[in-house]
Coordinates of C-alpha atoms and ligand atoms in Angstrom, one line a residue:
X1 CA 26.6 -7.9 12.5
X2 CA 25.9 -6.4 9.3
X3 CA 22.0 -4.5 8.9
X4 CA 19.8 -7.5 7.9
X5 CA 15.9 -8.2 8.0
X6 CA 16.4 -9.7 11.7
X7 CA 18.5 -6.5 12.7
X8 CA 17.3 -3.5 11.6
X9 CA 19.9 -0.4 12.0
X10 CA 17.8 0.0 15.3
X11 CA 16.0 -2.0 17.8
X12 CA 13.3 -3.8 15.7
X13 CA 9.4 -3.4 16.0
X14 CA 8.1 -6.3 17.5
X15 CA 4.2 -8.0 18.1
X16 CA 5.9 -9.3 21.4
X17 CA 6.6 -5.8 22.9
X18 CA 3.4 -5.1 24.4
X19 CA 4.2 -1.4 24.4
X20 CA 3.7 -1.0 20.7
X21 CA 0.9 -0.8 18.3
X22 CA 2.6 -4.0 16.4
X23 CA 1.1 -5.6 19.1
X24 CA -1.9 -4.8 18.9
X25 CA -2.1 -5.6 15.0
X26 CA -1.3 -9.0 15.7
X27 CA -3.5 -9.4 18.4
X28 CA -6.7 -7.6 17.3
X29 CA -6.1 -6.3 13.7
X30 CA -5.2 -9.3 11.9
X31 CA -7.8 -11.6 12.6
X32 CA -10.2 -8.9 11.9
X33 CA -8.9 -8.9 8.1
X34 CA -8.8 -12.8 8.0
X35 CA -12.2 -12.7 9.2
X36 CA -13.5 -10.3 6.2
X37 CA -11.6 -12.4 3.9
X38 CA -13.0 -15.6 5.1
X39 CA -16.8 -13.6 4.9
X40 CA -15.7 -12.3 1.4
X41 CA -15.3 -16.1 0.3
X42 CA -18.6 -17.2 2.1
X43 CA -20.5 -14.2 0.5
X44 CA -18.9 -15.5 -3.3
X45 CA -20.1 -19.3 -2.6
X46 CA -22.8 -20.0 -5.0
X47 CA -25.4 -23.0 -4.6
X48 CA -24.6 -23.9 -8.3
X49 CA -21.0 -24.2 -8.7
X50 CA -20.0 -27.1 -6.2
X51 CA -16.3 -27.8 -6.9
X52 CA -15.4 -23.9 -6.6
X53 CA -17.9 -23.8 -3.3
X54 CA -15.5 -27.5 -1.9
X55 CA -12.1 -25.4 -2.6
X56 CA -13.9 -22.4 -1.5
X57 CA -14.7 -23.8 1.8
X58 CA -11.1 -25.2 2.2
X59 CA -9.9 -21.4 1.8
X60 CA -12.0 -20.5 4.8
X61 CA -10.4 -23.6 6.9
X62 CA -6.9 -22.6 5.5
X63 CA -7.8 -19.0 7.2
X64 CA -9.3 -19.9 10.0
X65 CA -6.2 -22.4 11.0
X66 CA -3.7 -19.3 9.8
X67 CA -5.8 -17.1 12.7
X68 CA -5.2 -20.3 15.2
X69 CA -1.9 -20.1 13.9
X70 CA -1.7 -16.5 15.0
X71 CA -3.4 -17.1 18.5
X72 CA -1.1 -19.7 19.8
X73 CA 1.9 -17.7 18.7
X74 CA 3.2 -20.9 16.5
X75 CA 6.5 -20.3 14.7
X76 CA 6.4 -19.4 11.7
X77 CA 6.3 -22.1 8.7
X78 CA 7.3 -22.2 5.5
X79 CA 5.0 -20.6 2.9
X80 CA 3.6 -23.5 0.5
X81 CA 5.0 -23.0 -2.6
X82 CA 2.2 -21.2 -5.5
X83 CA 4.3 -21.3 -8.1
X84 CA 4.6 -17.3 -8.2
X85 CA 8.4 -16.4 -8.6
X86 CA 9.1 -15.3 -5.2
X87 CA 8.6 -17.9 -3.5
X88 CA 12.0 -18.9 -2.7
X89 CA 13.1 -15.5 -2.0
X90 CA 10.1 -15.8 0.7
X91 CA 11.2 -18.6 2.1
X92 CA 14.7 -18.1 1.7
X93 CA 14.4 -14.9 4.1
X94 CA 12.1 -17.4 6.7
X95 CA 15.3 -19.8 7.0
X96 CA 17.8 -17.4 7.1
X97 CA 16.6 -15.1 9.4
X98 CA 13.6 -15.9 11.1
X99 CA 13.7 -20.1 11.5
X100 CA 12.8 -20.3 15.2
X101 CA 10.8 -17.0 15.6
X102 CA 7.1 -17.0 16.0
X103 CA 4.5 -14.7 14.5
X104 CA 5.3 -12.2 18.1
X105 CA 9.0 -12.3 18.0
X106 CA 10.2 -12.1 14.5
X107 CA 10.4 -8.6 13.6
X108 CA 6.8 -6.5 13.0
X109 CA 7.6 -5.9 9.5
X110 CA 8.5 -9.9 8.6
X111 CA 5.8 -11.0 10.2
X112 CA 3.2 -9.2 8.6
X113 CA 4.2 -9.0 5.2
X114 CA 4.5 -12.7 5.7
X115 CA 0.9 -12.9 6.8
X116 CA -0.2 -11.6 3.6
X117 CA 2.0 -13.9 1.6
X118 CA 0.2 -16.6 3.7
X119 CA -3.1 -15.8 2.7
X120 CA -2.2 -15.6 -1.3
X121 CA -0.6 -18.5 -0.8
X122 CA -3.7 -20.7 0.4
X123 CA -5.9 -18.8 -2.4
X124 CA -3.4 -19.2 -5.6
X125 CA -3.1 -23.2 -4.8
X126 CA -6.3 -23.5 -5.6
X127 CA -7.8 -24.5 -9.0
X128 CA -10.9 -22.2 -9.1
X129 CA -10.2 -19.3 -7.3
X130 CA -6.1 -18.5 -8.0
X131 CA -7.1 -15.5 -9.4
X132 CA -9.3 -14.3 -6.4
X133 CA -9.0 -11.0 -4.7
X134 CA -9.9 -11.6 -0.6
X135 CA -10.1 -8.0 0.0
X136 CA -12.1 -6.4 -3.4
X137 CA -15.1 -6.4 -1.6
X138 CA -14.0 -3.6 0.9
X139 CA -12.0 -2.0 -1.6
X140 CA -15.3 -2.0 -4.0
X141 CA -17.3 -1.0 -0.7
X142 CA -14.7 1.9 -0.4
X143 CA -15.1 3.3 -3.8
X144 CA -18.7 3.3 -3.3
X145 CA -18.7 5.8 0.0
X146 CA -16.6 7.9 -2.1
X147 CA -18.8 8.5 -4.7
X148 CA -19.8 12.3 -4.0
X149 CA -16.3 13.2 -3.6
X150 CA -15.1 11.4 -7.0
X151 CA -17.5 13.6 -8.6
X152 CA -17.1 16.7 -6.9
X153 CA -13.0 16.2 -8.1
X154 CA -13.5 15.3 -11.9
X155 CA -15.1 18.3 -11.8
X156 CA -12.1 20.1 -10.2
X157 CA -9.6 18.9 -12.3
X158 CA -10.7 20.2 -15.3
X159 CA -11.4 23.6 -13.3
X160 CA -7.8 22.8 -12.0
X161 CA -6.2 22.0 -15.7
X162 CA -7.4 25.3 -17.1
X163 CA -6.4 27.3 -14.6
X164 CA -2.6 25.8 -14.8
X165 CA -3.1 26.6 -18.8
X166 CA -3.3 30.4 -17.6
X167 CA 0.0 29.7 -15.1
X168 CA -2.2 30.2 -12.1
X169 CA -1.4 29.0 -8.6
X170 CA 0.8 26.6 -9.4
X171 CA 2.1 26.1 -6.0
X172 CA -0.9 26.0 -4.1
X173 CA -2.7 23.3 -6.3
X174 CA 0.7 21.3 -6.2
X175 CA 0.0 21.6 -2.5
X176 CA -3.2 21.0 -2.8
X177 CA -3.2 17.9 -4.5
X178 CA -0.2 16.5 -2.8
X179 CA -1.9 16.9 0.9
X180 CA -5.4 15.2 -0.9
X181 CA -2.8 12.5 -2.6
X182 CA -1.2 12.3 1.4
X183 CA -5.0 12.2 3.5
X184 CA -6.5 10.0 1.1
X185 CA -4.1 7.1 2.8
X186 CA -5.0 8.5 6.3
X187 CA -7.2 5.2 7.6
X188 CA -7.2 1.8 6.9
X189 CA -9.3 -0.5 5.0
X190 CA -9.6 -2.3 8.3
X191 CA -11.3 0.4 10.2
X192 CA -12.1 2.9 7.0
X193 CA -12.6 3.3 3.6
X194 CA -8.6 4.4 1.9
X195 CA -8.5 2.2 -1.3
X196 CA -11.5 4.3 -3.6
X197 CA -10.6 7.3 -3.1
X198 CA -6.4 7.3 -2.1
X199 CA -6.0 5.9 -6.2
X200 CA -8.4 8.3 -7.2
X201 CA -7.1 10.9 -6.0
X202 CA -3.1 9.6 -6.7
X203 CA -4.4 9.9 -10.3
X204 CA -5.9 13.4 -10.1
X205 CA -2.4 14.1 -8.8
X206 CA -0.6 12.5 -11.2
X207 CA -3.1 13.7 -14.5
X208 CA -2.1 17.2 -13.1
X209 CA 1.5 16.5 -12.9
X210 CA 1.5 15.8 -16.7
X211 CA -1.5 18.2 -17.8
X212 CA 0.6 21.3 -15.8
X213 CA 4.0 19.9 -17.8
X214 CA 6.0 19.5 -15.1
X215 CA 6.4 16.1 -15.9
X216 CA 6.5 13.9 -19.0
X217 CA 6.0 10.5 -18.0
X218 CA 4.8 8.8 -14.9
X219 CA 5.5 5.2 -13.4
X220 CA 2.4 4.1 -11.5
X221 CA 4.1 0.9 -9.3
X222 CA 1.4 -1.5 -8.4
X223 CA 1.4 -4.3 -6.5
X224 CA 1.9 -7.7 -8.2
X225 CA -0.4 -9.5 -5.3
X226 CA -3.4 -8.4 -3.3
X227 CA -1.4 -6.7 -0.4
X228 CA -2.1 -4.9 2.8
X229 CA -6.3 -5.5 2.0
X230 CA -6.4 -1.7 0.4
X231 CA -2.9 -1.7 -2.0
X232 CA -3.7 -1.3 -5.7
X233 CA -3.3 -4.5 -8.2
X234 CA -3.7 -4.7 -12.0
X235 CA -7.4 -5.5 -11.7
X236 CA -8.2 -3.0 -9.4
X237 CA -7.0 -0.6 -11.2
X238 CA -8.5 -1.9 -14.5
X239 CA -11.7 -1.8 -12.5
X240 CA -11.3 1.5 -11.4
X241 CA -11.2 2.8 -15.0
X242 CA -14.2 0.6 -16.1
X243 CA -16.2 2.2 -13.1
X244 CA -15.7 5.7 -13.5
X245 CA -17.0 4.8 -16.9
X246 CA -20.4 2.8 -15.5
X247 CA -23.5 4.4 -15.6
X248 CA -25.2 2.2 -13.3
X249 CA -22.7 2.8 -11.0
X250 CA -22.8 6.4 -10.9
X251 CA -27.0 6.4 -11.7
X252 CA -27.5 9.3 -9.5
X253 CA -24.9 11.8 -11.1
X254 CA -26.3 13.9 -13.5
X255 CA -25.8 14.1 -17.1
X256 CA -22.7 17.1 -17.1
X257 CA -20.7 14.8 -14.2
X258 CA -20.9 11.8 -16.1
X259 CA -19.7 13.2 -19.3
X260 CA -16.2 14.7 -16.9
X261 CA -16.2 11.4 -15.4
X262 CA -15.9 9.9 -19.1
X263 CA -13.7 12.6 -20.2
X264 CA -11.3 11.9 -17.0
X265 CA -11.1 8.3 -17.9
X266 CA -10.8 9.7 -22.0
X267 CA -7.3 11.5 -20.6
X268 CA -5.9 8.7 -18.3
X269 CA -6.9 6.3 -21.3
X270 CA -4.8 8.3 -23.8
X271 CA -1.9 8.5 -20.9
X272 CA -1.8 4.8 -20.6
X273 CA -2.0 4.3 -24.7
X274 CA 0.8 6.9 -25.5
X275 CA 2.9 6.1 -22.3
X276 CA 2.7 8.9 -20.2
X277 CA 1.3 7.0 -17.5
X278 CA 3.5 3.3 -17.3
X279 CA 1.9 0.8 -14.8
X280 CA 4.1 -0.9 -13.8
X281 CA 5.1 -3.9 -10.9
X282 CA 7.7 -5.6 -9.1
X283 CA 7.6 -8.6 -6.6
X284 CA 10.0 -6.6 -4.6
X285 CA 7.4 -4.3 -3.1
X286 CA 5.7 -7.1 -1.7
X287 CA 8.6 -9.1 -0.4
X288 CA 10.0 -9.0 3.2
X289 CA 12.6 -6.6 2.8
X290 CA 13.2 -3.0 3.8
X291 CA 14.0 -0.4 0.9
X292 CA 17.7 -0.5 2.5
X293 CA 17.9 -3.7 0.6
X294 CA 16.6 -2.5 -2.8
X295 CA 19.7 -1.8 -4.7
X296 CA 20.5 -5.6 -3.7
X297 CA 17.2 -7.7 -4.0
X298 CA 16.3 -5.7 -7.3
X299 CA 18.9 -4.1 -8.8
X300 CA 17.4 -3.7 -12.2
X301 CA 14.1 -1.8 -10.3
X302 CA 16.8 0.3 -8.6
X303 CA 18.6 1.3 -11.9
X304 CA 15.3 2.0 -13.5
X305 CA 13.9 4.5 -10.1
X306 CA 17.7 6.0 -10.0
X307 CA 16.5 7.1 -13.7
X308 CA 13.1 9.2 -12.1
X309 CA 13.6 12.8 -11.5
X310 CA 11.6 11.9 -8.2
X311 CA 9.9 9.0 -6.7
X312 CA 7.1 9.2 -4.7
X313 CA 6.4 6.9 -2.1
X314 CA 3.1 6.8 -0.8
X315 CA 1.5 5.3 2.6
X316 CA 2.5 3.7 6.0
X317 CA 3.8 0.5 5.1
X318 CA 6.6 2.3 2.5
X319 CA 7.4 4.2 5.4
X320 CA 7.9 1.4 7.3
X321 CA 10.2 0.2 5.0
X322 CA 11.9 3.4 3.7
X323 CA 13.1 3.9 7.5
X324 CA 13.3 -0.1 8.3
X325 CA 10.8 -0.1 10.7
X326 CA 12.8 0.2 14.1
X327 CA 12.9 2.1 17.0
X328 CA 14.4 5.2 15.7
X329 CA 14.9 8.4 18.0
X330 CA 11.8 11.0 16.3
X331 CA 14.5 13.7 16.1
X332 CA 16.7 11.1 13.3
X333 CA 17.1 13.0 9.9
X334 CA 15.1 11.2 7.5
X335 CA 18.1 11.0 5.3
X336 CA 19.9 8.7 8.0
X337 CA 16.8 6.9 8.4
X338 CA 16.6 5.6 4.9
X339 CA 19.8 4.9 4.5
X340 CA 21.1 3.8 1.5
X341 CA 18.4 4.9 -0.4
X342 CA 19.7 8.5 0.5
X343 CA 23.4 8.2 -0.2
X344 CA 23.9 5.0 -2.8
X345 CA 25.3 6.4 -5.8
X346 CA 22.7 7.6 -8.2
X347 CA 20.1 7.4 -5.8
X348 CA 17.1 9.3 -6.3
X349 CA 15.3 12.3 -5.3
X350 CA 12.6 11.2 -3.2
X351 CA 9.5 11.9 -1.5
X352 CA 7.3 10.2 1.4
X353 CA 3.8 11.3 2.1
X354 CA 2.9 9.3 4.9
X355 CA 0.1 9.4 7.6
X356 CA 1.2 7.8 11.0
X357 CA -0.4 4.3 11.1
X358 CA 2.4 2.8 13.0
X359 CA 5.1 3.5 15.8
X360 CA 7.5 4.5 13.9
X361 CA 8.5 8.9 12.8
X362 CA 12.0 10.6 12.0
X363 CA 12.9 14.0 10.8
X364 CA 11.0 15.6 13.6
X365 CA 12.2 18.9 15.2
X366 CA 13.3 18.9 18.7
X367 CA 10.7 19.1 21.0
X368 CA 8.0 17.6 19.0
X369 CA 7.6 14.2 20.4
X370 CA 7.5 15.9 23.6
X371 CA 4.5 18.0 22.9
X372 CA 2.6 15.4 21.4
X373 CA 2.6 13.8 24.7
X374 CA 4.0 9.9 26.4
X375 CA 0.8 8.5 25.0
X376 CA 2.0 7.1 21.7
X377 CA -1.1 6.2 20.0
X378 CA -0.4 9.9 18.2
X379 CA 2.4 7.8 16.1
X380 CA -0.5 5.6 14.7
X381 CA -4.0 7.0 14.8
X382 CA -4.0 8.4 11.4
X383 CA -4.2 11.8 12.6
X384 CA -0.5 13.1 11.7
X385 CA 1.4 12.8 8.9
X386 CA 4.7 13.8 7.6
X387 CA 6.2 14.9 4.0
X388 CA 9.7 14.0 4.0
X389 CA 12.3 14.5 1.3
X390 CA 15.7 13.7 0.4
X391 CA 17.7 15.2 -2.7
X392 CA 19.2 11.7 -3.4
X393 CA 23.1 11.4 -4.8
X394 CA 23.3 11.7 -8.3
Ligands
LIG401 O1 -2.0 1.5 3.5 P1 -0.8 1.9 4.3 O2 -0.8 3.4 4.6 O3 0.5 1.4 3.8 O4 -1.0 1.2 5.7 C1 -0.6 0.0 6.1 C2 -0.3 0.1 7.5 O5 -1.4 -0.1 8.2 C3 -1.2 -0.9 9.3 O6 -1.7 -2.1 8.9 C4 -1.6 -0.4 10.6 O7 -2.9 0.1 10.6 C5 0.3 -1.0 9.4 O8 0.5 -2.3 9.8 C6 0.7 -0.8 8.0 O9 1.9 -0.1 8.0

């Protein structure tokens, strides 16, 4: 049977297996985030506008039937269409490979992506709140926590940016910033703050990347949907920009790290307006699939990351899919792991920096799984990571 989203090149992930953190995701982790939603959409009820509250409070019922869903291990259901274009993708993948599995024994990877679609799903049919975000509150909470450590960096990077000028260090503040780029993704919004201060500092990275002339042009992919409660969408990132730039919200900083905070967001303006920074987004990063099937789901996003010099994937989840999310031996070269993203003609050079949130690492020497000991909860706490590379086939 060829390599499909039901039969990864190894034995799948799986809720069901009891042995693996996937379980306890679906048992304990996902509620959790349908519970902060569902308080998110309580908290943005308001006594005055009565149709929004109705539909508001039909949201919360939605989610609170999608965690009963969850709990009684129901198979999994079509996703009610929103009118968003991949829809039928979504459910074509359901039918074709999952169609009698439930929410334990479809594969990990399905079944939480699939969660996620759920949730947009039930919020886009709706007539006043299509365009709500379920999870800005803790991504707003996030940024907040990590206010003394956005200062301290705008700071930094000009420090940084004139030192490069003078063809300092190069290697260690490449180094630097890729390990602060890598830890900023080391929890989760479910148990810790990630989103404020993992884009942050992904654009301090990337703002030295073009200030240091390495590179000429950077494609920020973000994700079409809220995704994953901490991923980065159009607004967030919008809001990100307009924040840095709020003096309310930054009261307490004094007058010389408000005007680097302004000048920061001057530069990543001026990237944005003369395209050396291009946001960009594609419904394939939130659709069901593993990056094995990228040249195939979306071949024209393939041709246009075969043209990168690199591509840098960020975070757990892109691990996940990079190495389809199976029960891979730790000691598997990463190039194996991935694929067809490794050998495909043209594909590109590529890097992961990924902290361990789940059970799945390749690419380790011999002899490191053992010393890391038979409790696996070393693959997921957040505490390891690993920077993997592969030259690609051009
Ligand atoms: O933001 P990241 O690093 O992609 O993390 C998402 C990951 O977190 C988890 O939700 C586990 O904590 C995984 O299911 C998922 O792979």
């Amino acid at each position: 049977m060829s390599v499909n989203p039901a039969n990864p090149p190894r034995p799948a992930l799986r809720a069901a297996d009891q042995e693996v953190f996937a379980h306890i995701t679906a048992t304990h982790r996902w509620q959790d985030i349908i519970n902060k939603a569902i308080d998110n959409i309580r908290d943005s009820l308001h006594f005055s506008e009565i149709d929004k509250n109705e539909e508001g409070k039909k949201i919360m019922a939605s989610m609170e039937e999608l965690i009963n869903q969850i709990q009684r291990k129901d198979k999994l259901i079509p996703i009610e269409d929103d009118g968003r274009p991949d829809i039928i993708s979504w459910n074509d993948a359901l039918n074709t490979y999952f169609k009698d599995e439930n929410w334990f024994t479809a594969t990990w990877l399905f079944a939480e992506c699939y969660l996620y679609r759920r949730i947009i799903s039930i919020i886009t049919n709706t007539k006043h709140w299509q365009n709500y975000d379920p999870y800005f509150r803790q991504k707003e909470d996030a940024f907040r926590v990590s206010f003394s450590s956005i200062i301290e960096f705008s700071k930094r990077i000009d420090e940084l940016i004139s030192s490069q000028k003078l063809k300092i260090n190069d290697r260690i503040i490449f180094y630097e910033l890729a390990q602060i780029s890598l830890w900023g993704n080391a929890t989760d919004l479910s148990m810790l703050p990630n989103f404020g201060f993992e884009l942050y500092g992904d654009l301090i990275f990337s703002d030295w990347l073009i200030q240091s002339g390495y590179v000429s042009q950077v494609y920020l992919h973000i994700k079409p949907i809220p995704w994953f409660v901490s991923d980065t969408t159009l607004d967030d990132f919008k809001w990100l920009l307009k924040t840095l730039k709020n003096n309310d919200f930054f009261s307490s900083a004094s007058e010389i790290e408000k005007r680097s905070l302004e000048k920061l967001v001057d530069r990543w303006q001026s990237y944005i307006t003369n395209s050396k920074w291009i946001i960009t987004s594609d419904f394939f990063w939130t659709s069901p699939y593993s990056f094995w099937h990228l040249e195939e789901k979306a071949p024209e996003l393939y041709a246009d990351l075969c043209k990168s010099h690199l591509v840098i994937f960020k975070g757990d989840l892109n691990y996940r899919k990079l190495v389809y999310d199976c029960k891979w031996e730790t000691v598997t070269p990463f190039k194996k792991a991935i694929g067809p993203l490794a050998n495909s003609k043209n594909a590109p050079p590529l890097l992961s920096l990924r902290t361990g949130k789940s059970d799945v690492f390749v690419g380790l020497d011999d002899g490191v799984e053992k010393k890391l000991g038979s409790d696996k909860s070393w693959m997921y706490s957040g505490k390891y990571a690993v920077i993997q590379f592969s030259e690609g086939n051009k």
